[in-house]
XYZ file of C-alpha atoms in Angstrom:
188
model
C 76.088 8.772 35.119
C 76.945 12.138 34.331
C 74.344 14.799 34.840
C 74.350 14.600 30.408
C 73.260 11.357 30.310
C 70.500 12.252 33.290
C 69.267 14.783 31.267
C 68.600 12.750 28.017
C 65.788 10.252 29.920
C 63.194 12.843 31.545
C 60.152 10.331 32.125
C 61.254 7.897 30.145
C 60.956 4.842 32.485
C 58.624 6.860 34.590
C 56.234 7.079 31.490
C 56.964 3.594 30.624
C 56.007 2.275 34.258
C 52.683 4.701 34.439
C 51.391 2.880 30.913
C 52.102 -0.420 32.760
C 50.474 -0.021 35.462
C 47.166 1.638 33.913
C 47.098 -1.210 31.290
C 47.253 -3.606 34.397
C 44.640 -1.788 35.974
C 42.258 -2.052 32.926
C 43.245 -5.432 32.277
C 42.354 -6.471 36.139
C 38.847 -4.576 35.975
C 38.036 -6.212 32.475
C 38.963 -10.014 34.632
C 37.628 -9.529 37.912
C 35.693 -6.298 38.189
C 36.298 -3.317 40.475
C 37.169 -3.416 43.977
C 38.601 -7.504 43.352
C 42.277 -6.551 43.219
C 44.980 -5.077 45.266
C 47.819 -3.127 45.070
C 50.243 -5.936 44.744
C 48.021 -7.651 42.155
C 48.424 -4.667 40.045
C 52.388 -4.432 40.664
C 52.592 -8.209 39.975
C 50.385 -7.741 36.414
C 52.520 -4.678 35.500
C 55.817 -6.196 36.384
C 56.825 -3.275 39.259
C 57.612 -3.310 42.949
C 54.238 -2.299 44.973
C 56.073 0.119 46.544
C 56.460 2.233 43.094
C 52.601 2.317 43.029
C 52.618 3.479 46.554
C 54.930 6.073 45.705
C 53.517 7.360 42.536
C 50.073 6.884 43.683
C 49.654 6.683 47.406
C 46.874 4.272 47.356
C 44.397 2.135 44.967
C 41.754 4.518 44.532
C 44.013 7.371 43.868
C 45.470 5.149 41.204
C 42.087 3.817 39.911
C 41.459 7.520 39.631
C 44.016 8.353 37.764
C 43.512 5.567 35.264
C 39.764 6.554 34.729
C 40.874 10.296 34.290
C 43.472 9.566 31.851
C 42.052 6.844 29.841
C 38.388 8.920 29.315
C 40.047 12.504 28.896
C 42.693 12.054 27.175
C 42.120 10.103 24.579
C 40.000 12.481 22.378
C 41.283 15.771 21.171
C 39.050 18.264 20.375
C 38.614 18.367 16.884
C 38.545 21.847 14.545
C 36.692 20.550 11.517
C 35.322 24.326 10.809
C 32.003 23.670 12.172
C 30.140 23.066 15.276
C 28.119 20.214 13.498
C 31.670 18.609 12.353
C 33.588 18.984 15.289
C 30.475 17.004 17.581
C 30.600 14.525 14.927
C 34.148 14.081 14.788
C 34.360 14.029 18.665
C 31.362 11.969 19.096
C 33.007 9.189 16.793
C 35.967 9.286 18.781
C 34.615 8.904 22.129
C 32.366 6.209 20.550
C 35.222 4.271 19.269
C 37.491 4.729 22.632
C 34.217 3.588 25.197
C 33.573 0.548 22.559
C 37.333 -0.989 21.796
C 38.922 -3.084 23.728
C 39.593 -0.921 27.182
C 36.387 1.111 27.152
C 33.676 -1.009 28.753
C 36.140 -1.669 31.638
C 37.079 1.896 31.918
C 33.331 3.192 32.046
C 32.413 0.799 34.697
C 35.599 2.106 36.973
C 34.518 5.351 36.789
C 31.187 4.393 37.821
C 31.996 2.083 40.486
C 34.877 5.202 41.427
C 31.727 7.831 41.614
C 29.671 5.851 43.821
C 32.836 5.367 46.396
C 32.122 7.586 49.371
C 33.952 11.477 49.251
C 36.742 10.045 46.967
C 34.685 8.843 43.832
C 32.390 11.794 44.647
C 35.973 13.758 44.150
C 36.541 11.251 41.076
C 33.146 12.005 39.278
C 33.700 15.528 39.929
C 37.299 15.362 38.335
C 36.102 13.193 35.307
C 33.091 15.919 34.817
C 35.313 18.982 35.337
C 38.022 18.044 32.753
C 35.388 16.583 29.857
C 33.415 19.902 30.237
C 36.754 21.841 29.922
C 37.439 19.787 26.278
C 33.652 20.422 25.047
C 33.559 23.894 26.422
C 36.438 24.714 24.479
C 34.904 23.047 21.306
C 31.721 25.312 22.001
C 33.877 28.526 22.225
C 35.327 28.054 19.431
C 32.199 27.757 17.446
C 31.211 30.668 19.034
C 34.037 32.461 18.121
C 32.957 31.258 14.284
C 29.989 33.425 14.711
C 27.523 29.537 15.678
C 25.181 29.243 17.967
C 26.589 26.540 20.230
C 24.362 24.329 23.098
C 25.386 24.373 26.443
C 28.199 22.127 27.596
C 25.751 20.270 29.713
C 23.689 19.464 26.657
C 26.307 17.993 24.966
C 26.886 15.647 27.805
C 23.498 14.834 28.135
C 22.617 14.765 24.692
C 25.130 13.104 23.035
C 27.872 11.727 25.618
C 25.668 10.310 28.146
C 23.418 8.139 25.669
C 26.375 6.738 24.509
C 28.001 5.834 27.911
C 24.427 4.042 28.905
C 24.536 2.158 25.145
C 27.764 0.532 26.136
C 27.440 0.230 30.117
C 24.083 -1.977 29.869
C 24.628 -3.668 26.241
C 22.126 -1.823 24.841
C 23.539 -2.423 21.205
C 26.265 -0.886 19.127
C 27.071 2.346 18.580
C 26.873 2.835 14.833
C 27.830 6.548 12.758
C 24.049 6.461 11.971
C 23.309 6.472 15.790
C 25.793 8.668 16.647
C 25.369 11.619 13.981
C 21.450 11.004 15.110
C 22.298 12.153 18.442
C 24.364 15.095 17.314
C 21.688 16.169 14.887
C 18.553 16.106 17.554
C 20.804 17.958 19.654
C 21.702 20.530 17.155
């Protein structure tokens, strides 16, 4: 293979393997629950060698943290509807679709399990909150730049995201559009 052929494939196989491994983890959590599978199980499900997982992630906890961070933080782009109320409604609806979708409950359960697991788990929880906070802060800063008076980022987490997460984690009913809009309205 010449240098030119190598340059055309950056991340192609690597990205595909990463996606297969992430999906395998999510499927195994849905089927078996947290803590009931090994790197070998993930590798077999993803169709890759154990060594590929160890080389890329180092261990199962790091892989699980990466899955949780990726699934919870990168799927909801920050909307820009022109108003804070519109942005929050759109963002909350996106998050609701993610956490109620096929993999959503499993990923939420993973995030909770990781955050209760010693020092590495505490760091996973910090990383999850930090990325969500960063995303939300960018939305709130944009609203401030438009002359609106946005709430504190922790208020958004407490009054919009937390109730949705609790409802999904404990099977407390659907996240209907009226429910989501009500959360936003009460916070604003």
